[in-house]
XYZ file of C-alpha atoms in Angstrom:
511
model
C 117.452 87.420 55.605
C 113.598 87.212 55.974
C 112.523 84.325 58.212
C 110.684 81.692 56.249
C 106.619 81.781 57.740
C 105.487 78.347 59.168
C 102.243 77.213 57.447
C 99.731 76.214 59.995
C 98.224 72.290 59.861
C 94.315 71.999 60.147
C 93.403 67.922 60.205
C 90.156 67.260 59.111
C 88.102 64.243 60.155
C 85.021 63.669 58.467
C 83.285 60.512 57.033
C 81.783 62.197 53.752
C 84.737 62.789 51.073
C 82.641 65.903 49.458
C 82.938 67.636 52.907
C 86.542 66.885 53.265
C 87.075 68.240 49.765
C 85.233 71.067 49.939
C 86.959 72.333 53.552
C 90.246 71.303 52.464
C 89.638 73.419 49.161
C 88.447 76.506 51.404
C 91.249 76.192 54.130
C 94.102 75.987 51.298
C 93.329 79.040 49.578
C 93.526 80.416 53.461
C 97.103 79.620 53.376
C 96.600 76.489 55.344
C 98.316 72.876 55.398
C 95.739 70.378 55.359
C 95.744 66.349 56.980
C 92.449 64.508 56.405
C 90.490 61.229 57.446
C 87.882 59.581 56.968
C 87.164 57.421 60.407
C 88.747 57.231 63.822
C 91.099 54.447 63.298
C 92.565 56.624 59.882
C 92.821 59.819 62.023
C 95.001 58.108 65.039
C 97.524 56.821 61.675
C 97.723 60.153 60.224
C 97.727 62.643 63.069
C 100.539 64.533 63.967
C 101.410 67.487 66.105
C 98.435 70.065 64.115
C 97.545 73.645 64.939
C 93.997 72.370 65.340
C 91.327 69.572 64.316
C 88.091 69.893 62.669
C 86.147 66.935 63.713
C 82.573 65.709 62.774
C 80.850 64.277 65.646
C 79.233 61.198 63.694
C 81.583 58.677 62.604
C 81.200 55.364 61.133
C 81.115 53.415 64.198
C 82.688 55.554 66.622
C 82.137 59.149 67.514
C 84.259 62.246 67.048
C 84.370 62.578 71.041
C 86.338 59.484 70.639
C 89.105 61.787 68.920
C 88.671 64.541 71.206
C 89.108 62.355 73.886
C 92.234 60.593 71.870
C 93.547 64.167 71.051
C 93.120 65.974 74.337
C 95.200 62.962 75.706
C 98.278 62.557 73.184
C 98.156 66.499 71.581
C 96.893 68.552 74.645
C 97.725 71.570 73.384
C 95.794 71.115 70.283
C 91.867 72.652 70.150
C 89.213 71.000 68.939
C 86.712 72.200 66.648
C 83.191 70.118 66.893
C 81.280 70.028 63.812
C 77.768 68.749 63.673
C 74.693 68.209 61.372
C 72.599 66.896 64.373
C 73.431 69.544 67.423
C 72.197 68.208 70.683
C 72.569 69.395 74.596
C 74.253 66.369 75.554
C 76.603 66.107 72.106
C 77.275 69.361 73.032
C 77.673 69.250 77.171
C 79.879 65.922 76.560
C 82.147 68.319 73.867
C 82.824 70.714 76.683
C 83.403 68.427 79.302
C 85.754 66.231 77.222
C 87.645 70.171 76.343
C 86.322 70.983 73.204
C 87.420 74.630 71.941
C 84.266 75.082 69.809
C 81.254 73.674 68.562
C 79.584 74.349 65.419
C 76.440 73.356 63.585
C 76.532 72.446 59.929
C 76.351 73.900 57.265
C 79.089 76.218 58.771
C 79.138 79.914 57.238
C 83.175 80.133 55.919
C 83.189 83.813 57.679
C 82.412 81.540 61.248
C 84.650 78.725 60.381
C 87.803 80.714 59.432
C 87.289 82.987 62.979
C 86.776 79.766 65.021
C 90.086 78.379 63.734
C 91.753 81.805 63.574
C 90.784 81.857 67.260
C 91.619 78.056 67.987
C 95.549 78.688 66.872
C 96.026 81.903 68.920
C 94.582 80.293 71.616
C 97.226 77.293 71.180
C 99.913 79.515 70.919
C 99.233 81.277 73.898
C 98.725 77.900 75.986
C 102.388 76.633 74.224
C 104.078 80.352 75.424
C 102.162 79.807 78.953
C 103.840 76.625 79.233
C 107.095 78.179 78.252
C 107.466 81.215 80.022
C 106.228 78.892 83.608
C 108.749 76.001 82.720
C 111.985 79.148 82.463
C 110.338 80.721 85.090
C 110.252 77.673 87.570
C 113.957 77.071 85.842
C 115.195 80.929 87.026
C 113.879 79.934 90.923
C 115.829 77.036 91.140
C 118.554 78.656 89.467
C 118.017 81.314 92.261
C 118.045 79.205 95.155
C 121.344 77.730 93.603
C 122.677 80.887 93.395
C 122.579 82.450 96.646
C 124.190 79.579 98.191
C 127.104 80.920 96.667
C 129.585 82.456 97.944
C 129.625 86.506 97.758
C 131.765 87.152 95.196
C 130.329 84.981 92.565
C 127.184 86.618 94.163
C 128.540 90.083 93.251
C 129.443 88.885 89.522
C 125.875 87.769 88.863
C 124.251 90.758 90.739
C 122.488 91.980 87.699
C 121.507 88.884 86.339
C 120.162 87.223 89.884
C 117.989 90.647 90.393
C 116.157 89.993 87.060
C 115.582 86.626 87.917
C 114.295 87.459 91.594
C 111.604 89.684 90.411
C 110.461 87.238 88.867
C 109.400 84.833 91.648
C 106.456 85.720 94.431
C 108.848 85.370 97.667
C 110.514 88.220 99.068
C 114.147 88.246 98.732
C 115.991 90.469 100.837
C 120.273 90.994 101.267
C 121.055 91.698 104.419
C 124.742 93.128 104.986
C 126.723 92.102 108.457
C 127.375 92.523 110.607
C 124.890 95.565 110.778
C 121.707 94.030 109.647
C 121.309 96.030 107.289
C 119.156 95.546 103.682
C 121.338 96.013 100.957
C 118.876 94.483 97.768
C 115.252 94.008 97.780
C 113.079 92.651 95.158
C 109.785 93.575 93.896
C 107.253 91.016 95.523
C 108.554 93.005 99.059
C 105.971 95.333 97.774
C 102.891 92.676 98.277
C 103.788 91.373 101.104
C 105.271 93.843 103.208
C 103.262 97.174 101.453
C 107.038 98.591 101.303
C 108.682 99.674 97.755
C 112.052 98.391 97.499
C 114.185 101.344 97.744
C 112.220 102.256 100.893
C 113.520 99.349 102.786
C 117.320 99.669 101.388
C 119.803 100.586 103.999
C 117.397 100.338 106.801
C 117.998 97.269 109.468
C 115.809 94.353 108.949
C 114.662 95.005 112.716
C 112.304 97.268 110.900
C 109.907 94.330 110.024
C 110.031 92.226 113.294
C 107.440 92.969 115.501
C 109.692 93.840 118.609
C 113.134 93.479 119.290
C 112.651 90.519 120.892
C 111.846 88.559 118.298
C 114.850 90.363 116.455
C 117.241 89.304 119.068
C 116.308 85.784 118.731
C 117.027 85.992 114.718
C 120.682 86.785 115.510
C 120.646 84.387 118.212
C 119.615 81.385 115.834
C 122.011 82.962 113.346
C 124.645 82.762 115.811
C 124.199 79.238 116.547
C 123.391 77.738 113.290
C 126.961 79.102 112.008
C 128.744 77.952 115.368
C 127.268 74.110 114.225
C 128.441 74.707 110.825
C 124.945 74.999 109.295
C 125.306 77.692 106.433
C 121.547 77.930 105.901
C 118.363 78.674 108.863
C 114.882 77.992 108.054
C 112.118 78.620 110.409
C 108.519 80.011 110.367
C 108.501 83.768 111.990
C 105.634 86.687 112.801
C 107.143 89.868 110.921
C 105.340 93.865 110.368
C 103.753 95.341 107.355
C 104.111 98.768 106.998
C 100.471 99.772 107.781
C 101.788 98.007 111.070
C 99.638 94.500 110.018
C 100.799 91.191 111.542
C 102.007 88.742 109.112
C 103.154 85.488 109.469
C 106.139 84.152 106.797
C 108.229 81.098 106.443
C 112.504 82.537 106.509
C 115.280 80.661 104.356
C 118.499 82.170 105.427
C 121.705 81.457 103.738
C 124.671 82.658 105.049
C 127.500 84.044 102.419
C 131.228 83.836 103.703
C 134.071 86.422 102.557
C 137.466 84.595 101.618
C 138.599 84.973 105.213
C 135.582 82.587 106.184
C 134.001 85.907 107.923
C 129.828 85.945 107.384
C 129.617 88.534 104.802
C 126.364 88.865 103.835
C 122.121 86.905 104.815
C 119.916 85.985 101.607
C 116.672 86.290 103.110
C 113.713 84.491 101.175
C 110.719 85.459 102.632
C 107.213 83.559 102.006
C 103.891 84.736 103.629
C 101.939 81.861 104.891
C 99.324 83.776 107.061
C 96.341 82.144 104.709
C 97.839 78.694 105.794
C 98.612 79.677 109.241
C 95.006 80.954 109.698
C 93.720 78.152 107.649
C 94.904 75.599 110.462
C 94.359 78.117 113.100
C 90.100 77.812 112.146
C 90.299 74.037 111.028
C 91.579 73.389 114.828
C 89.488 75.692 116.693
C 86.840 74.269 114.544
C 87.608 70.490 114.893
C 88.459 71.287 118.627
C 84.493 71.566 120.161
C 84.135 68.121 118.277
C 86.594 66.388 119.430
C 86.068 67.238 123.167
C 82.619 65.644 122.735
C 83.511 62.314 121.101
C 86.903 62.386 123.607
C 84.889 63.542 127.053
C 81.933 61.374 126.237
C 84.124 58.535 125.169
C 86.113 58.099 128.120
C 82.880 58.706 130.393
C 81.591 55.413 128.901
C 84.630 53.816 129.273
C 85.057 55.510 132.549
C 81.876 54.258 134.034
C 80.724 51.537 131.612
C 79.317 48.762 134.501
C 77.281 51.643 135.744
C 75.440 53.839 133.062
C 72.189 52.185 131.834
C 71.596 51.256 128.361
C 69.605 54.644 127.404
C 72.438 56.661 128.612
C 75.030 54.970 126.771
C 73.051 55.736 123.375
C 72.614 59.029 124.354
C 76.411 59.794 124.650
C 76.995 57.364 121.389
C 74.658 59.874 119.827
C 76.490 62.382 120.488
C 79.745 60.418 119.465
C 78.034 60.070 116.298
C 76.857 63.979 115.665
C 80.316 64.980 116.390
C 81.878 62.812 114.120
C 79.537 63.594 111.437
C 80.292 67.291 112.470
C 84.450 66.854 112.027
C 83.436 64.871 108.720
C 81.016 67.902 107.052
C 84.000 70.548 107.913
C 86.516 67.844 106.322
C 84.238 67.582 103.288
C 83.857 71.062 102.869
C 87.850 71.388 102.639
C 87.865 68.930 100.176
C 85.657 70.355 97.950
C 86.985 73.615 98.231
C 90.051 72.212 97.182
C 88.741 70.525 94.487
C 87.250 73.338 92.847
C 89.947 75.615 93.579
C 92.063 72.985 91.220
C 89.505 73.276 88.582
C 88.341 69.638 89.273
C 84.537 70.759 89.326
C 82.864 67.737 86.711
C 79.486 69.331 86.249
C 76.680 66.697 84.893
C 74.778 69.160 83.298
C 71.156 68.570 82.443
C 68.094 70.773 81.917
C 66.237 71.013 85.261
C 63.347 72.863 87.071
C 65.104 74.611 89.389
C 61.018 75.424 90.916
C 60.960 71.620 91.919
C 64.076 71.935 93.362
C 63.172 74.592 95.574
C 59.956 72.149 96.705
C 62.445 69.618 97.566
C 64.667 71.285 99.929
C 61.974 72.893 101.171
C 59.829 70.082 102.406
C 63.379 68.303 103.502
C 64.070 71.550 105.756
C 60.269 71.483 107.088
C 60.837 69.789 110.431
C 64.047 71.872 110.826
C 62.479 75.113 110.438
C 59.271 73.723 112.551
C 61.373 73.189 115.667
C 61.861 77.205 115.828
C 58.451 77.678 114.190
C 59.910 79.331 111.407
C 57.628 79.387 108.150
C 59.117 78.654 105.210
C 57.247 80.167 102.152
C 57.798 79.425 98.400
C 56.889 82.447 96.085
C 57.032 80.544 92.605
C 55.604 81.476 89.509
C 53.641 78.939 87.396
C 56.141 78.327 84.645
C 59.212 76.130 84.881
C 62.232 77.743 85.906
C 64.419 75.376 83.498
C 68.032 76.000 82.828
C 71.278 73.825 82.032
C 72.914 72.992 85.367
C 74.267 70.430 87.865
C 71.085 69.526 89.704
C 73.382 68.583 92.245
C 75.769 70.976 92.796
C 72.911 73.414 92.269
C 70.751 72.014 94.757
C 73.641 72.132 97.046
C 73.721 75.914 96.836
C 69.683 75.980 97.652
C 70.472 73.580 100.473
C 72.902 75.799 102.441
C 70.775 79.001 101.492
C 67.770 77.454 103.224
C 69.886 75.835 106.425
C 71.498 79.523 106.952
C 68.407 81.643 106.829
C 66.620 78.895 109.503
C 70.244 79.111 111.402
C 70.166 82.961 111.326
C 65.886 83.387 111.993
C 64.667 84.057 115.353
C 61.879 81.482 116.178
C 58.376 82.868 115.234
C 59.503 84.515 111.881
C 59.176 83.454 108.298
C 61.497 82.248 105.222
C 60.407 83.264 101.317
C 62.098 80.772 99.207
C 61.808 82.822 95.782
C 62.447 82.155 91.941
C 62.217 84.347 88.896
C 63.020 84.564 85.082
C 64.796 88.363 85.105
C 66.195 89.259 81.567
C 66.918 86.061 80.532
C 68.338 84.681 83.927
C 66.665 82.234 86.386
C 67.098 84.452 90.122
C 66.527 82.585 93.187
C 66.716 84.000 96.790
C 66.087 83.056 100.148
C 65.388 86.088 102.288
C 65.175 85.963 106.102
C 63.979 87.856 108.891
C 67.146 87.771 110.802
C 69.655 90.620 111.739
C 70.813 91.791 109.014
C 74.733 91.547 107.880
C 76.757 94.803 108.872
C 78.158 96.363 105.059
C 81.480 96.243 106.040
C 81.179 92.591 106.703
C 79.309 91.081 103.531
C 82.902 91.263 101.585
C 83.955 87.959 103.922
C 80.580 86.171 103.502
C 81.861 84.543 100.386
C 85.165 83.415 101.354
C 86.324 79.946 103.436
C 85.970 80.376 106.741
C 84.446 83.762 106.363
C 81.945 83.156 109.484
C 85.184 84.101 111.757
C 84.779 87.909 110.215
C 80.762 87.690 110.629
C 79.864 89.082 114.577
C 75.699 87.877 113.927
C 75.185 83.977 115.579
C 72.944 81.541 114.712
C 70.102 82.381 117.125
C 69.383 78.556 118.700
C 73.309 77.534 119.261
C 73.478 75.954 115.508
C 77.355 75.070 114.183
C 78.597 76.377 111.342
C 81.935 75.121 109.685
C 82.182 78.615 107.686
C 82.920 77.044 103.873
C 79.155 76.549 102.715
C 79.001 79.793 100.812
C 82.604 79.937 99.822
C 81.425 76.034 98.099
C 78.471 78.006 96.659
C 80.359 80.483 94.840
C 82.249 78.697 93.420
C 79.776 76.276 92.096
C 77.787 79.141 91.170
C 81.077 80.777 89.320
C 81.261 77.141 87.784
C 78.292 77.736 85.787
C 78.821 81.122 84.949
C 76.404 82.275 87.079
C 76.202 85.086 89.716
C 75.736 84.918 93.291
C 75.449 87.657 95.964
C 73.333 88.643 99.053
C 71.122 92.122 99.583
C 71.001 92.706 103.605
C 70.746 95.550 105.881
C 71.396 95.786 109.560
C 68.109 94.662 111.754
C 66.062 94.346 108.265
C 67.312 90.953 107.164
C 68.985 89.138 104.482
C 68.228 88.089 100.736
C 70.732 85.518 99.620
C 70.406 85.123 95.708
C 71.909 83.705 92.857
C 71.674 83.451 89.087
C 72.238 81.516 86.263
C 71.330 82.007 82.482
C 68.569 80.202 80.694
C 70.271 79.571 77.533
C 73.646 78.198 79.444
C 73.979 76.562 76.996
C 77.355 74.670 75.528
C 77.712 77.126 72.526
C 77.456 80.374 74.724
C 79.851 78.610 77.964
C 83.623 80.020 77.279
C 85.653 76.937 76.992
């Protein structure tokens, strides 16, 4: 018996009948199922649950964003074709920010229309078996962590079923026999975080990944005592060794698995690596640390000797307050907009901009900065605009931190360049330095938060850095689909760049 094929629904909404009829005609002799309307208020009654929507932009009284917007909200899964007889930047900027899968001018060729909405369905379908495969596979983890609860012959019964399910999850899960220690099963995602395969580690004793025995005595010490206060499960945070003999840290769920005879049988071990986090606090402290001593040390001096400081001193140490605070709230900031980016929550207002007067801007702000080292800061521009789509912004963000670095980094008598270009159809800006120079084997953590802790060059006057600056600029950078990078050489300076295309445009963005 041949399974019957499902028909795929196209809604159109357009305001001129002719075009409905004409691309209902075309799509039906594709094979297609096709819903149409005529306004806004018609394609809310009508719409259902469609493999994707044709929309004009130009409505009678409303706009087709209206129905993207309406669509994106109550059929997310459903792309969005724009169609348009009057294409503009910001029709077309407000499409993509609002999700549209395409945008097309009219008259559309029927070669570009059938591929857009050939595309638009296999994209849907992919985003609907995305959805499914993470909803069963966030179902087999807790089905997991049910599981090995259990006790070790029901463990036994579902051995080969609870192995295909571990493999499937990014923790470590290790079965350690007793009372020998000894690793019985280990899944796959061992291989990431300890470097081991999983056979190599089977029959050896877990002692193998603590650092010392030490630390491996006082596992089977907290094992000891957690089952003599009838807890059946230990969870605590734990340093543990790679192969190549690399400190990790990892977060330990251990669940103890009884025989019939009440003797501990068996430890399921699931094993998370959290050394990103633990460094992550690690920097934020140190970093917060120096800032806090200030406001806290200069706080309690004032309160300390407050009938006996003059006026003047008092706003001296208030100014430092202040700095420091400002300080703690720039490397706050910069968390949060890593963050915020790293969840895709980067709204870009993009407009077309000179990025040349940008360049003037920043570098008339940094003037007095640069003057107190006498650093001079020179802009090599050429005559004609350097105009591209892009976040002003965000953008001038990036040209901010590449002119505050190179003045951090810059010995005092040397000079800045502050340089833009049109190079095959891409605007390039750089800042390039006189400073040291980054060492080759370092420029791979330049990029990345907190980065600065890898980096042994200073900046030369005692300047703070909180390290995410150029992590921020990446990704703002990557935002636009631009490139960004840095050319340096030990003792011969640095040239931090960046790109972005002058026709980033809507139409040529991948959505």
């Amino acid at each position: 018996m041949t399974s019957q094929r499902v028909v795929p629904k196209i809604m159109i909404l357009d305001d001129e009948p002719a075009i409905r009829d004409v691309l209902k005609l075309r799509l039906e002799r594709e094979g297609y199922q096709v819903l149409q309307a005529g306004n806004y208020e018609e394609f809310k009654a009508v719409m259902v649950d469609c493999d994707a929507v044709l929309c004009d932009i130009i409505l009678p009284g409303d706009s087709g964003l209206l129905a993207l917007e309406w669509t994106r909200v109550h059929y997310p899964f459903t792309p969005v074709i724009i169609l348009t007889g009057k294409p503009s930047y910001e029709t077309a900027a407000e499409a993509i920010r609002l999700n549209a899968y395409d945008y097309l001018a009219k008259p559309v060729e029927k070669g570009e229309l059938l591929l857009s909405i050939e595309r638009a369905i296999q994209h849907r379908r992919l985003n609907l078996e995305k959805k499914r495969l993470e909803e069963e596979n966030e179902a087999y983890r807790r089905q997991l962590e049910q599981q090995v609860v259990e006790q070790s012959e029901a463990l036994e019964e579902s051995q080969e079923f609870l192995t295909t399910i571990s493999n499937t999850i990014a923790d470590a899960v290790l079965s350690i026999s007793l009372p020998d220690y000894r690793i019985v099963y280990a899944n796959r995602a061992v291989t990431p975080i300890f470097g081991y395969q999983p056979e190599e580690l089977l029959g050896q004793s877990i002692q193998r990944l603590y650092i010392d025995e030490s630390r491996f005595e006082s596992f089977q010490v907290q094992q000891k005592i957690a089952v003599a206060t009838g807890r059946m499960q230990l969870r605590f945070e734990e340093a543990m060794l790679k192969k190549d003999g690399q400190t990790i840290w990892t977060e330990m769920v251990g669940t103890f698995l009884q025989t019939d005879e009440s003797d501990l049988s068996q430890i399921i071990c699931v094993v998370r690596d959290i050394s990103q986090r633990s460094l992550l606090l690690g920097v934020v402290a140190h970093e917060l640390r120096s800032p806090l001593s200030l406001i806290t040390g200069f706080s309690q001096a004032v309160l300390r000797d407050i009938d006996d400081i003059d006026r003047d001193s008092i706003a001296n140490y208030l100014q430092v307050i202040d700095d420091s605070g400002a300080r703690m709230l720039k490397i706050v900031d910069g968390l949060l907009d890593i963050t915020s980016i790293q969840l895709g929550q980067v709204d870009l207002k993009l407009e077309t901009v000179d990025l040349s007067r940008l360049i003037k801007k920043f570098s008339g702000d940094y003037a007095y900065m640069a003057g107190k080292k006498n650093i001079t800061l020179e802009e090599i521009l050429p005559e004609t605009p350097l105009e591209c789509q892009c976040d002003p912004v965000k953008v001038g963000q990036v040209i901010s931190n590449f002119i505050d670095n190179a003045i951090k980094f810059s010995g005092i008598d040397s000079k800045i360049e502050i340089m833009g270009q049109i190079k095959d159809e891409q605007i390039w800006i750089g800042v390039k330095d006189e400073g040291p120079g980054i060492k080759t084997e370092e420029i791979q953590h330049l990029f990345k938060s907190f980065g600065h802790t890898k980096i042994s060059n200073k900046p030369t006057a005692g300047e703070k850095s909180s390290g995410l600056g150029l992590a921020i600029s990446k990704k703002i950078i990557d935002a636009h689909h631009g490139k960004i990078g840095v050319d340096s050489h030990q003792n011969q300076g640095s040239t931090f760049w960046f790109s972005l295309p002058t026709n980033c445009n809507s139409n040529e963005m991948p959505v």
